[in-house]
Amino acid sequence: MVLALDSHFRASEFRILRFLGFLEGIKAGTEFRSVNCGDKTQEIGVESLQFGEEIQRLISVPQESGTSFTALLELPTTQAMKLLHSPESHETPVDLSGEVWSNGRIDRPKPYHSQSFTCPPTFLSNTALLEHASRFPLFATTENSPETSSIPSNSSANSHKVKQEPVDSDSNPDSSPIALKGATKKSKNVANEASEDGEKLPYVHVRARRGQATDSHSLAERARREKINARMKLLQELVPGCNKISGTAMVLDEIINHVQSLQRQVELLSMRLAAVDPRIDFNLDSLLAAESGSLMDSNFPGVVMPLMWPEELVNGSRQQYQQQPWHFDGLHQPVCMREEDNPNFITLENSLLSYDSSANSASLQPNQLKMEL
Amino acid sequence: MSSKDSHRRSQKITIAAYSSMVRAVGTRRAWSRALLFKLRSQARRGYVVKRRCFSVKKRRVTKKASSGELKQAEKLRSLVPGGEAMEFCELLEETADYIKCLATQVIRAYGKHQKGSR
């Protein structure tokens, strides 16, 4: 199945190659080809940092171009670029070729051609595009938090039951107007998502998909539903054993059970740590009060957590006001230590995401602990 | 140790556990902000606030409950700190982050426990 997917994406890549070649000439085409056929993984690592800036720049580009169609085209193409890379990289997608794309776009704002109409629907009919489009606000808002970006985007293309016109060949005049309708609808979705991020796009004209209403309410409702579905997928990935369950009700039940069990485990383990390691009481008031100042810039050093963990055990009464030196050390840690929190999160999250493999063993041992009690 | 003392002790321990988790996350997330507020007000007052004035928030919640997932949404709101005032979409996102943080804490606590017992 992996091979089939790969060949499918290669086919769409070649189609885009043709499109690019038509628009920009040989130069851009060869650039794209060299990027594509080469080793992507290293470039992805390098380029992922620039990705955030790319997104901002590419979003702002539609403001410069006057036409609504190019506004429509801008975003889907970049999304498509992302998607072409994402199934192969399984990481934050790269927009290296998207940069080439957008540069050409600024020079030639009106690539109207009969052939160009068929090309966008071709790669826009990618199911993963819509999924990623709906995930786009999620990505954009949580750009700063690396933990969400390190969640591997599930490249299963069947999550969204979108009616797909099978446009596998360019020369299909019957399906091209239909595909165009579908394309414009999806690009309107993308435009919707981008506008949610605060950018003001020019007024977009949209044509409805077949059998769907153009009502603004229903459109918004559909966008909202897609957002919810994207987040449900995310939750399904987090909670082990949820992938097989179908239907939101059961999945939510599973999630609730999982949260409850996690909370119980946290309390249990902290009790055990307290029993093992009795320490003198520390002042919670001063802790919580002191952190109000440092949390304003949300730069609190995460390294305090490992420091605090043995100290969390509260024993005895609260009368002793002890200004623990470690406490202030934690507050005045150099800011560079804050970064430890993020890599910690990522590494631990990787270990968490391999939870499925070690799920049984991991869950058994706390149960054994409970038995010992 | 009397039962009341042990209860108080366990309460303090859970407070400490959650406050350490919240401090690691900071104010990035809505749930951590809500939990931080709750812990701070609890520390200030010295006791836990029992939920009394629920009607105002409940009115808003039932309005949004037309999405179809009534009971689970309510349950989730009660579990995730600060969930009552969130919309369903935001609630799901916060739940995801909350699960991640809890699991991280469990793993670290477990590792520390193993290390300490050796």
Short mmCIF file of C-alpha atoms in Angstrom, two decimals:
data_model
loop_
_atom_site.label_atom_id
_atom_site.label_comp_id
_atom_site.label_asym_id
_atom_site.label_seq_id
_atom_site.Cartn_x
_atom_site.Cartn_y
_atom_site.Cartn_z
CA MET A 1 0.00 0.00 0.00
CA VAL A 2 2.86 2.26 0.69
CA LEU A 3 4.18 1.70 -2.79
CA ALA A 4 0.86 2.56 -4.32
CA LEU A 5 0.63 5.77 -2.36
CA ASP A 6 4.13 6.64 -3.30
CA SER A 7 3.48 6.13 -6.98
CA HIS A 8 0.31 8.16 -6.72
CA PHE A 9 2.12 11.05 -5.24
CA ARG A 10 4.89 10.77 -7.73
CA ALA A 11 2.33 11.00 -10.48
CA SER A 12 0.85 14.14 -9.03
CA GLU A 13 4.31 15.54 -8.57
CA PHE A 14 5.03 15.08 -12.24
CA ARG A 15 1.82 16.84 -13.08
CA ILE A 16 2.86 19.75 -10.98
CA LEU A 17 6.19 19.66 -12.68
CA ARG A 18 4.44 20.14 -15.94
CA PHE A 19 2.43 22.99 -14.56
CA LEU A 20 5.46 24.65 -13.17
CA GLY A 21 7.31 24.18 -16.38
CA PHE A 22 4.50 25.79 -18.24
CA LEU A 23 4.39 28.78 -15.99
CA GLU A 24 7.93 29.53 -15.12
CA GLY A 25 9.96 27.91 -17.81
CA ILE A 26 12.65 25.37 -17.48
CA LYS A 27 14.51 26.99 -14.62
CA ALA A 28 11.87 26.56 -11.98
CA GLY A 29 11.07 23.12 -13.26
CA THR A 30 14.58 21.89 -12.90
CA GLU A 31 14.86 23.43 -9.48
CA PHE A 32 11.75 21.69 -8.35
CA ARG A 33 12.88 18.46 -9.87
CA SER A 34 16.26 18.61 -8.24
CA VAL A 35 14.67 19.30 -4.92
CA ASN A 36 12.12 16.61 -5.30
CA CYS A 37 14.17 13.76 -6.60
CA GLY A 38 17.01 14.35 -4.27
CA ASP A 39 17.23 13.46 -0.64
CA LYS A 40 14.51 15.37 1.05
CA THR A 41 15.08 14.57 4.63
CA GLN A 42 18.12 16.69 5.25
CA GLU A 43 16.66 19.63 3.45
CA ILE A 44 13.52 19.27 5.41
CA GLY A 45 15.40 19.52 8.64
CA VAL A 46 17.07 22.67 7.47
CA GLU A 47 14.05 24.25 5.93
CA SER A 48 11.55 23.51 8.60
CA LEU A 49 12.74 26.47 10.56
CA GLN A 50 12.02 28.78 7.70
CA PHE A 51 8.64 27.28 7.30
CA GLY A 52 6.95 29.61 9.72
CA GLU A 53 8.24 32.69 7.97
CA GLU A 54 7.31 31.21 4.64
CA ILE A 55 3.76 30.75 5.72
CA GLN A 56 3.49 34.34 6.86
CA ARG A 57 4.97 35.62 3.65
CA LEU A 58 2.87 33.46 1.45
CA ILE A 59 -0.26 34.46 3.26
CA SER A 60 0.53 38.10 2.80
CA VAL A 61 1.15 37.66 -0.89
CA PRO A 62 -2.52 37.48 -1.85
CA GLN A 63 -2.94 40.99 -0.61
CA GLU A 64 -0.59 42.22 -3.25
CA SER A 65 -2.17 40.40 -6.11
CA GLY A 66 -5.38 42.04 -7.06
CA THR A 67 -7.46 39.23 -8.38
CA SER A 68 -9.48 36.88 -6.30
CA PHE A 69 -8.49 33.92 -8.38
CA THR A 70 -4.87 34.33 -7.64
CA ALA A 71 -5.81 34.69 -4.04
CA LEU A 72 -7.46 31.35 -4.41
CA LEU A 73 -4.52 29.94 -6.21
CA GLU A 74 -1.89 31.21 -3.84
CA LEU A 75 -2.90 29.27 -0.88
CA PRO A 76 -3.83 25.99 -2.49
CA THR A 77 -0.54 25.80 -4.27
CA THR A 78 1.43 26.29 -1.14
CA GLN A 79 -0.78 23.82 0.61
CA ALA A 80 -0.22 21.43 -2.22
CA MET A 81 3.50 21.92 -1.95
CA LYS A 82 3.31 21.13 1.70
CA LEU A 83 1.30 18.07 1.02
CA LEU A 84 3.59 16.75 -1.62
CA HIS A 85 6.34 16.65 0.88
CA SER A 86 4.45 15.68 3.96
CA PRO A 87 3.58 12.11 3.07
CA GLU A 88 7.22 11.44 2.36
CA SER A 89 8.71 13.25 5.23
CA HIS A 90 6.16 12.67 7.95
CA GLU A 91 7.32 15.85 9.58
CA THR A 92 6.66 19.54 9.27
CA PRO A 93 6.40 20.00 5.55
CA VAL A 94 8.90 21.86 3.52
CA ASP A 95 8.11 24.74 1.30
CA LEU A 96 11.36 25.03 -0.52
CA SER A 97 9.77 24.61 -3.87
CA GLY A 98 6.86 26.67 -2.69
CA GLU A 99 9.25 29.56 -2.46
CA VAL A 100 10.07 29.14 -6.09
CA TRP A 101 6.39 28.92 -6.78
CA SER A 102 5.50 32.10 -5.02
CA ASN A 103 8.32 34.06 -6.58
CA GLY A 104 7.03 33.14 -9.98
CA ARG A 105 3.53 33.97 -8.91
CA ILE A 106 4.40 37.53 -8.09
CA ASP A 107 5.94 38.06 -11.50
CA ARG A 108 3.00 36.64 -13.36
CA PRO A 109 -0.19 37.28 -11.55
CA LYS A 110 -2.53 36.00 -14.23
CA PRO A 111 -1.67 32.56 -15.47
CA TYR A 112 -5.00 32.09 -17.12
CA HIS A 113 -4.99 29.25 -19.50
CA SER A 114 -7.28 26.42 -20.30
CA GLN A 115 -4.65 23.95 -19.32
CA SER A 116 -3.91 25.66 -16.09
CA PHE A 117 -7.49 25.16 -15.06
CA THR A 118 -7.13 21.44 -15.23
CA CYS A 119 -3.83 21.28 -13.47
CA PRO A 120 -4.87 22.80 -10.14
CA PRO A 121 -7.84 20.48 -9.79
CA THR A 122 -5.54 17.61 -10.44
CA PHE A 123 -3.41 18.14 -7.44
CA LEU A 124 -6.10 19.80 -5.46
CA SER A 125 -8.12 16.64 -5.65
CA ASN A 126 -5.63 15.18 -3.28
CA THR A 127 -7.50 14.08 -0.22
CA ALA A 128 -4.61 14.87 2.01
CA LEU A 129 -4.80 18.49 0.93
CA LEU A 130 -8.16 19.05 2.46
CA GLU A 131 -7.14 17.31 5.58
CA HIS A 132 -4.10 19.47 5.82
CA ALA A 133 -6.10 22.54 4.97
CA SER A 134 -8.35 21.90 7.87
CA ARG A 135 -5.39 21.27 10.03
CA PHE A 136 -3.81 24.51 8.92
CA PRO A 137 -5.31 26.69 11.64
CA LEU A 138 -4.23 24.15 14.15
CA PHE A 139 -0.74 24.33 12.86
CA ALA A 140 -0.64 28.08 12.62
CA THR A 141 -1.90 28.74 16.09
CA THR A 142 0.36 26.25 17.72
CA GLU A 143 3.38 27.17 15.73
CA ASN A 144 5.25 28.20 18.83
CA SER A 145 4.67 25.01 20.68
CA PRO A 146 6.90 22.41 19.18
CA GLU A 147 5.13 19.55 20.79
CA THR A 148 2.16 19.80 18.51
CA SER A 149 4.31 20.16 15.47
CA SER A 150 6.24 17.09 16.29
CA ILE A 151 3.13 15.02 16.28
CA PRO A 152 3.50 13.05 13.07
CA SER A 153 0.78 14.03 10.71
CA ASN A 154 -1.18 10.97 10.00
CA SER A 155 -0.96 10.65 6.33
CA SER A 156 -3.94 8.40 6.00
CA ALA A 157 -5.82 10.08 3.27
CA ASN A 158 -9.18 8.59 4.09
CA SER A 159 -10.09 10.67 7.06
CA HIS A 160 -12.12 13.18 5.16
CA LYS A 161 -14.96 11.75 3.18
CA VAL A 162 -14.80 14.38 0.53
CA LYS A 163 -16.39 13.68 -2.76
CA GLN A 164 -13.46 13.35 -5.09
CA GLU A 165 -13.79 13.66 -8.78
CA PRO A 166 -11.20 11.27 -10.10
CA VAL A 167 -9.18 13.54 -12.30
CA ASP A 168 -6.32 11.35 -13.11
CA SER A 169 -5.84 12.53 -16.64
CA ASP A 170 -5.52 16.08 -17.66
CA SER A 171 -7.35 15.72 -20.90
CA ASN A 172 -10.80 15.10 -19.54
CA PRO A 173 -13.00 17.98 -20.58
CA ASP A 174 -16.16 16.57 -19.08
CA SER A 175 -14.88 16.38 -15.58
CA SER A 176 -12.84 19.55 -15.69
CA PRO A 177 -15.67 21.99 -14.98
CA ILE A 178 -16.82 19.76 -12.16
CA ALA A 179 -13.32 19.47 -10.89
CA LEU A 180 -13.00 23.20 -11.08
CA LYS A 181 -16.05 23.56 -8.93
CA GLY A 182 -14.60 21.17 -6.45
CA ALA A 183 -11.30 22.92 -6.61
CA THR A 184 -12.75 26.32 -6.04
CA LYS A 185 -14.76 25.00 -3.16
CA LYS A 186 -11.72 23.51 -1.54
CA SER A 187 -9.67 26.56 -2.17
CA LYS A 188 -12.43 28.60 -0.61
CA ASN A 189 -12.06 26.35 2.40
CA VAL A 190 -8.38 27.04 2.48
CA ALA A 191 -9.03 30.71 2.10
CA ASN A 192 -11.48 30.46 4.93
CA GLU A 193 -8.93 28.87 7.13
CA ALA A 194 -6.31 31.41 6.27
CA SER A 195 -8.70 34.24 6.95
CA GLU A 196 -9.31 32.82 10.33
CA ASP A 197 -5.72 33.49 11.11
CA GLY A 198 -6.37 37.17 10.90
CA GLU A 199 -5.31 37.93 7.34
CA LYS A 200 -7.74 39.89 5.27
CA LEU A 201 -8.15 38.25 1.92
CA PRO A 202 -9.87 39.92 -0.97
CA TYR A 203 -13.47 39.00 -1.44
CA VAL A 204 -13.53 35.49 -2.82
CA HIS A 205 -16.10 34.25 -5.21
CA VAL A 206 -16.90 30.66 -4.69
CA ARG A 207 -18.84 28.10 -6.54
CA ALA A 208 -20.53 25.43 -4.57
CA ARG A 209 -19.66 21.80 -4.68
CA ARG A 210 -22.21 19.52 -6.17
CA GLY A 211 -25.13 19.02 -3.84
CA GLN A 212 -23.87 21.44 -1.22
CA ALA A 213 -25.30 24.76 -0.15
CA THR A 214 -23.48 28.01 -0.59
CA ASP A 215 -25.01 29.47 2.48
CA SER A 216 -22.41 31.24 4.50
CA HIS A 217 -23.74 29.61 7.61
CA SER A 218 -23.40 26.14 6.20
CA LEU A 219 -19.94 26.95 4.95
CA ALA A 220 -18.87 28.14 8.35
CA GLU A 221 -20.52 25.14 9.87
CA ARG A 222 -18.65 22.86 7.52
CA ALA A 223 -15.35 24.53 8.32
CA ARG A 224 -16.06 24.18 12.00
CA ARG A 225 -16.93 20.53 11.60
CA GLU A 226 -13.70 19.93 9.77
CA LYS A 227 -11.79 21.60 12.54
CA ILE A 228 -13.47 19.41 15.08
CA ASN A 229 -12.73 16.33 13.03
CA ALA A 230 -9.09 17.25 12.76
CA ARG A 231 -8.83 17.62 16.48
CA MET A 232 -10.62 14.38 17.09
CA LYS A 233 -8.07 12.70 14.89
CA LEU A 234 -5.32 14.23 16.93
CA LEU A 235 -6.88 12.93 20.10
CA GLN A 236 -7.27 9.52 18.57
CA GLU A 237 -3.59 9.45 17.90
CA LEU A 238 -2.80 10.43 21.45
CA VAL A 239 -5.01 7.95 23.18
CA PRO A 240 -3.84 4.41 22.60
CA GLY A 241 -6.33 2.05 21.15
CA CYS A 242 -8.61 4.69 19.74
CA ASN A 243 -7.70 4.21 16.12
CA LYS A 244 -9.86 1.17 15.73
CA ILE A 245 -12.93 2.68 17.27
CA SER A 246 -15.29 4.44 14.92
CA GLY A 247 -17.78 7.03 15.98
CA THR A 248 -17.20 10.08 18.06
CA ALA A 249 -19.18 8.94 21.08
CA MET A 250 -17.07 5.87 21.78
CA VAL A 251 -13.88 7.73 21.08
CA LEU A 252 -14.86 10.42 23.54
CA ASP A 253 -15.62 7.78 26.12
CA GLU A 254 -12.19 6.34 25.62
CA ILE A 255 -10.63 9.75 25.95
CA ILE A 256 -12.48 10.42 29.16
CA ASN A 257 -11.37 7.11 30.59
CA HIS A 258 -7.83 7.81 29.58
CA VAL A 259 -7.80 11.23 31.21
CA GLN A 260 -9.23 9.80 34.40
CA SER A 261 -6.72 7.00 34.52
CA LEU A 262 -3.86 9.40 33.89
CA GLN A 263 -4.98 11.64 36.69
CA ARG A 264 -5.23 8.69 39.04
CA GLN A 265 -1.78 7.55 38.02
CA VAL A 266 -0.34 10.97 38.67
CA GLU A 267 -1.78 11.07 42.13
CA LEU A 268 -0.72 7.55 42.87
CA LEU A 269 2.84 8.03 41.75
CA SER A 270 3.20 11.28 43.62
CA MET A 271 1.99 9.52 46.77
CA ARG A 272 4.55 6.84 46.25
CA LEU A 273 7.27 9.36 45.78
CA ALA A 274 6.15 11.14 48.90
CA ALA A 275 6.22 7.93 50.86
CA VAL A 276 9.66 7.04 49.65
CA ASP A 277 11.22 10.41 50.02
CA PRO A 278 9.99 12.44 52.99
CA ARG A 279 11.09 16.06 52.86
CA ILE A 280 10.45 19.12 54.90
CA ASP A 281 7.47 21.16 53.96
CA PHE A 282 7.92 24.03 51.60
CA ASN A 283 5.72 27.00 51.29
CA LEU A 284 3.19 26.63 48.54
CA ASP A 285 2.00 30.18 48.88
CA SER A 286 5.34 31.67 48.14
CA LEU A 287 5.76 29.29 45.23
CA LEU A 288 2.51 30.16 43.60
CA ALA A 289 2.85 33.84 44.33
CA ALA A 290 6.38 34.08 43.06
CA GLU A 291 5.58 32.40 39.85
CA SER A 292 2.95 34.98 38.97
CA GLY A 293 5.67 37.47 38.10
CA SER A 294 7.72 35.08 36.06
CA LEU A 295 4.82 33.57 34.23
CA MET A 296 3.75 36.81 32.70
CA ASP A 297 6.14 36.36 29.84
CA SER A 298 5.42 32.62 29.87
CA ASN A 299 9.09 32.00 29.94
CA PHE A 300 9.13 29.93 33.02
CA PRO A 301 12.16 27.65 33.05
CA GLY A 302 11.01 24.15 32.70
CA VAL A 303 14.07 22.92 34.43
CA VAL A 304 12.38 23.80 37.68
CA MET A 305 10.20 20.80 37.24
CA PRO A 306 12.91 18.22 37.70
CA LEU A 307 14.22 20.25 40.60
CA MET A 308 10.85 20.48 42.18
CA TRP A 309 9.92 16.92 41.76
CA PRO A 310 11.68 15.63 44.84
CA GLU A 311 10.61 18.76 46.68
CA GLU A 312 6.99 18.38 45.86
CA LEU A 313 6.45 16.08 48.76
CA VAL A 314 4.71 17.96 51.44
CA ASN A 315 5.05 16.71 54.93
CA GLY A 316 4.09 18.20 58.22
CA SER A 317 2.52 21.59 58.65
CA ARG A 318 2.78 24.77 56.74
CA GLN A 319 4.09 26.89 59.54
CA GLN A 320 7.64 26.78 58.45
CA TYR A 321 8.35 29.54 56.01
CA GLN A 322 11.46 28.34 54.40
CA GLN A 323 12.93 30.36 51.65
CA GLN A 324 14.54 27.50 49.91
CA PRO A 325 17.58 28.56 47.98
CA TRP A 326 16.80 26.12 45.22
CA HIS A 327 13.50 27.83 44.68
CA PHE A 328 15.04 31.16 43.80
CA ASP A 329 17.72 29.45 41.81
CA GLY A 330 14.96 27.97 39.74
CA LEU A 331 13.44 31.36 39.18
CA HIS A 332 16.64 33.06 38.26
CA GLN A 333 17.89 30.34 36.03
CA PRO A 334 19.30 31.70 32.84
CA VAL A 335 16.72 31.90 30.14
CA CYS A 336 18.57 29.44 27.99
CA MET A 337 17.53 26.71 30.36
CA ARG A 338 13.99 27.26 29.30
CA GLU A 339 14.71 25.52 26.08
CA GLU A 340 15.25 22.35 27.99
CA ASP A 341 11.58 22.18 28.55
CA ASN A 342 10.80 22.02 24.88
CA PRO A 343 13.26 19.31 23.93
CA ASN A 344 12.22 17.46 27.03
CA PHE A 345 8.68 17.62 25.87
CA ILE A 346 9.61 16.44 22.45
CA THR A 347 11.71 13.53 23.57
CA LEU A 348 9.22 12.49 26.16
CA GLU A 349 6.48 12.90 23.68
CA ASN A 350 8.31 10.64 21.29
CA SER A 351 8.49 8.12 24.02
CA LEU A 352 4.83 8.73 24.61
CA LEU A 353 4.01 8.25 21.00
CA SER A 354 5.71 4.93 21.06
CA TYR A 355 3.25 4.26 23.80
CA ASP A 356 1.40 1.88 21.56
CA SER A 357 4.29 -0.47 21.35
CA SER A 358 5.06 -0.37 25.02
CA ALA A 359 1.53 0.32 26.09
CA ASN A 360 0.99 -3.02 27.62
CA SER A 361 4.18 -3.07 29.58
CA ALA A 362 3.81 0.52 30.69
CA SER A 363 0.30 0.08 31.89
CA LEU A 364 1.01 -3.17 33.62
CA GLN A 365 3.62 -1.85 35.95
CA PRO A 366 1.55 0.86 37.57
CA ASN A 367 -1.06 -1.76 38.12
CA GLN A 368 1.54 -3.86 39.81
CA LEU A 369 2.37 -0.93 41.98
CA LYS A 370 -1.23 -0.70 42.95
CA MET A 371 -1.22 -4.33 43.91
CA GLU A 372 1.68 -3.78 46.20
CA LEU A 373 -0.27 -1.23 48.14
CA MET B 1 -1.85 9.25 61.60
CA SER B 2 -5.51 10.06 61.71
CA SER B 3 -7.62 9.85 58.63
CA LYS B 4 -8.11 13.58 58.48
CA ASP B 5 -4.39 14.21 58.60
CA SER B 6 -3.73 11.65 55.93
CA HIS B 7 -6.43 13.18 53.81
CA ARG B 8 -4.88 16.59 54.19
CA ARG B 9 -1.49 15.20 53.39
CA SER B 10 -2.69 13.50 50.25
CA GLN B 11 -4.44 16.66 49.23
CA LYS B 12 -1.23 18.63 49.62
CA ILE B 13 0.64 16.06 47.60
CA THR B 14 -1.76 16.24 44.71
CA ILE B 15 -1.69 20.02 44.85
CA ALA B 16 2.07 19.92 44.67
CA ALA B 17 2.01 17.50 41.77
CA TYR B 18 -0.39 19.61 39.76
CA SER B 19 1.37 22.84 40.55
CA SER B 20 4.66 21.44 39.35
CA MET B 21 3.01 20.35 36.13
CA VAL B 22 1.43 23.76 35.67
CA ARG B 23 4.70 25.50 36.26
CA ALA B 24 6.37 23.46 33.59
CA VAL B 25 3.73 24.36 31.06
CA GLY B 26 3.45 27.98 32.06
CA THR B 27 0.68 30.16 30.72
CA ARG B 28 0.84 28.82 27.22
CA ARG B 29 -2.33 26.86 27.52
CA ALA B 30 -5.81 27.72 28.65
CA TRP B 31 -6.05 24.72 30.92
CA SER B 32 -2.83 25.53 32.70
CA ARG B 33 -3.95 29.10 33.23
CA ALA B 34 -7.24 27.89 34.67
CA LEU B 35 -5.50 25.36 36.87
CA LEU B 36 -3.03 27.94 38.04
CA PHE B 37 -5.83 30.30 38.96
CA LYS B 38 -7.63 27.57 40.81
CA LEU B 39 -4.56 26.53 42.75
CA ARG B 40 -3.69 30.06 43.65
CA SER B 41 -7.15 30.92 44.85
CA GLN B 42 -7.22 27.67 46.77
CA ALA B 43 -3.96 28.52 48.46
CA ARG B 44 -5.18 31.98 49.28
CA ARG B 45 -8.39 30.80 50.80
CA GLY B 46 -6.99 27.73 52.42
CA TYR B 47 -9.80 25.48 51.34
CA VAL B 48 -11.21 24.05 48.18
CA VAL B 49 -14.09 25.87 46.60
CA LYS B 50 -17.08 23.64 46.10
CA ARG B 51 -18.94 24.17 42.89
CA ARG B 52 -22.06 26.12 43.67
CA CYS B 53 -22.64 28.78 41.07
CA PHE B 54 -22.81 26.51 38.13
CA SER B 55 -25.98 27.83 36.54
CA VAL B 56 -24.45 30.69 34.60
CA LYS B 57 -21.85 28.59 32.89
CA LYS B 58 -24.25 25.76 32.39
CA ARG B 59 -26.56 27.97 30.37
CA ARG B 60 -23.79 28.64 27.95
CA VAL B 61 -22.72 25.03 27.86
CA THR B 62 -26.16 23.71 27.04
CA LYS B 63 -26.43 26.18 24.23
CA LYS B 64 -23.33 24.79 22.62
CA ALA B 65 -24.31 21.22 23.32
CA SER B 66 -26.28 21.03 20.15
CA SER B 67 -23.23 19.45 18.54
CA GLY B 68 -24.56 16.10 19.65
CA GLU B 69 -21.94 14.91 22.07
CA LEU B 70 -23.69 16.06 25.18
CA LYS B 71 -22.69 13.87 28.05
CA GLN B 72 -19.14 13.31 26.98
CA ALA B 73 -18.59 16.99 26.49
CA GLU B 74 -19.83 17.72 29.98
CA LYS B 75 -17.70 15.01 31.46
CA LEU B 76 -14.69 16.26 29.60
CA ARG B 77 -15.34 19.75 30.78
CA SER B 78 -15.37 18.56 34.34
CA LEU B 79 -12.11 16.70 33.88
CA VAL B 80 -10.03 19.23 32.03
CA PRO B 81 -9.33 22.31 34.17
CA GLY B 82 -11.04 25.37 32.83
CA GLY B 83 -13.12 23.33 30.45
CA GLU B 84 -16.45 24.80 31.39
CA ALA B 85 -15.92 28.03 29.60
CA MET B 86 -14.54 26.52 26.44
CA GLU B 87 -16.22 25.77 23.20
CA PHE B 88 -16.19 22.23 21.98
CA CYS B 89 -13.47 22.82 19.44
CA GLU B 90 -11.18 24.47 21.94
CA LEU B 91 -12.02 21.83 24.49
CA LEU B 92 -10.71 19.11 22.22
CA GLU B 93 -7.46 20.92 21.69
CA GLU B 94 -6.96 21.56 25.35
CA THR B 95 -7.76 17.95 26.11
CA ALA B 96 -5.05 16.82 23.74
CA ASP B 97 -2.47 18.99 25.40
CA TYR B 98 -3.65 18.01 28.84
CA ILE B 99 -3.34 14.33 28.03
CA LYS B 100 0.14 14.88 26.73
CA CYS B 101 1.21 16.72 29.86
CA LEU B 102 -0.30 14.17 32.18
CA ALA B 103 1.35 11.33 30.36
CA THR B 104 4.67 13.13 30.41
CA GLN B 105 4.38 13.62 34.11
CA VAL B 106 3.47 10.00 34.68
CA ILE B 107 6.45 8.81 32.72
CA ARG B 108 8.82 11.10 34.54
CA ALA B 109 7.39 10.28 37.92
CA TYR B 110 7.60 6.64 37.18
CA GLY B 111 11.19 6.94 36.06
CA LYS B 112 12.06 8.86 39.17
CA HIS B 113 10.34 6.30 41.29
CA GLN B 114 12.30 3.53 39.70
CA LYS B 115 15.50 5.43 40.14
CA GLY B 116 14.78 6.15 43.75
CA SER B 117 13.86 2.65 44.70
CA ARG B 118 17.14 1.21 43.47
#
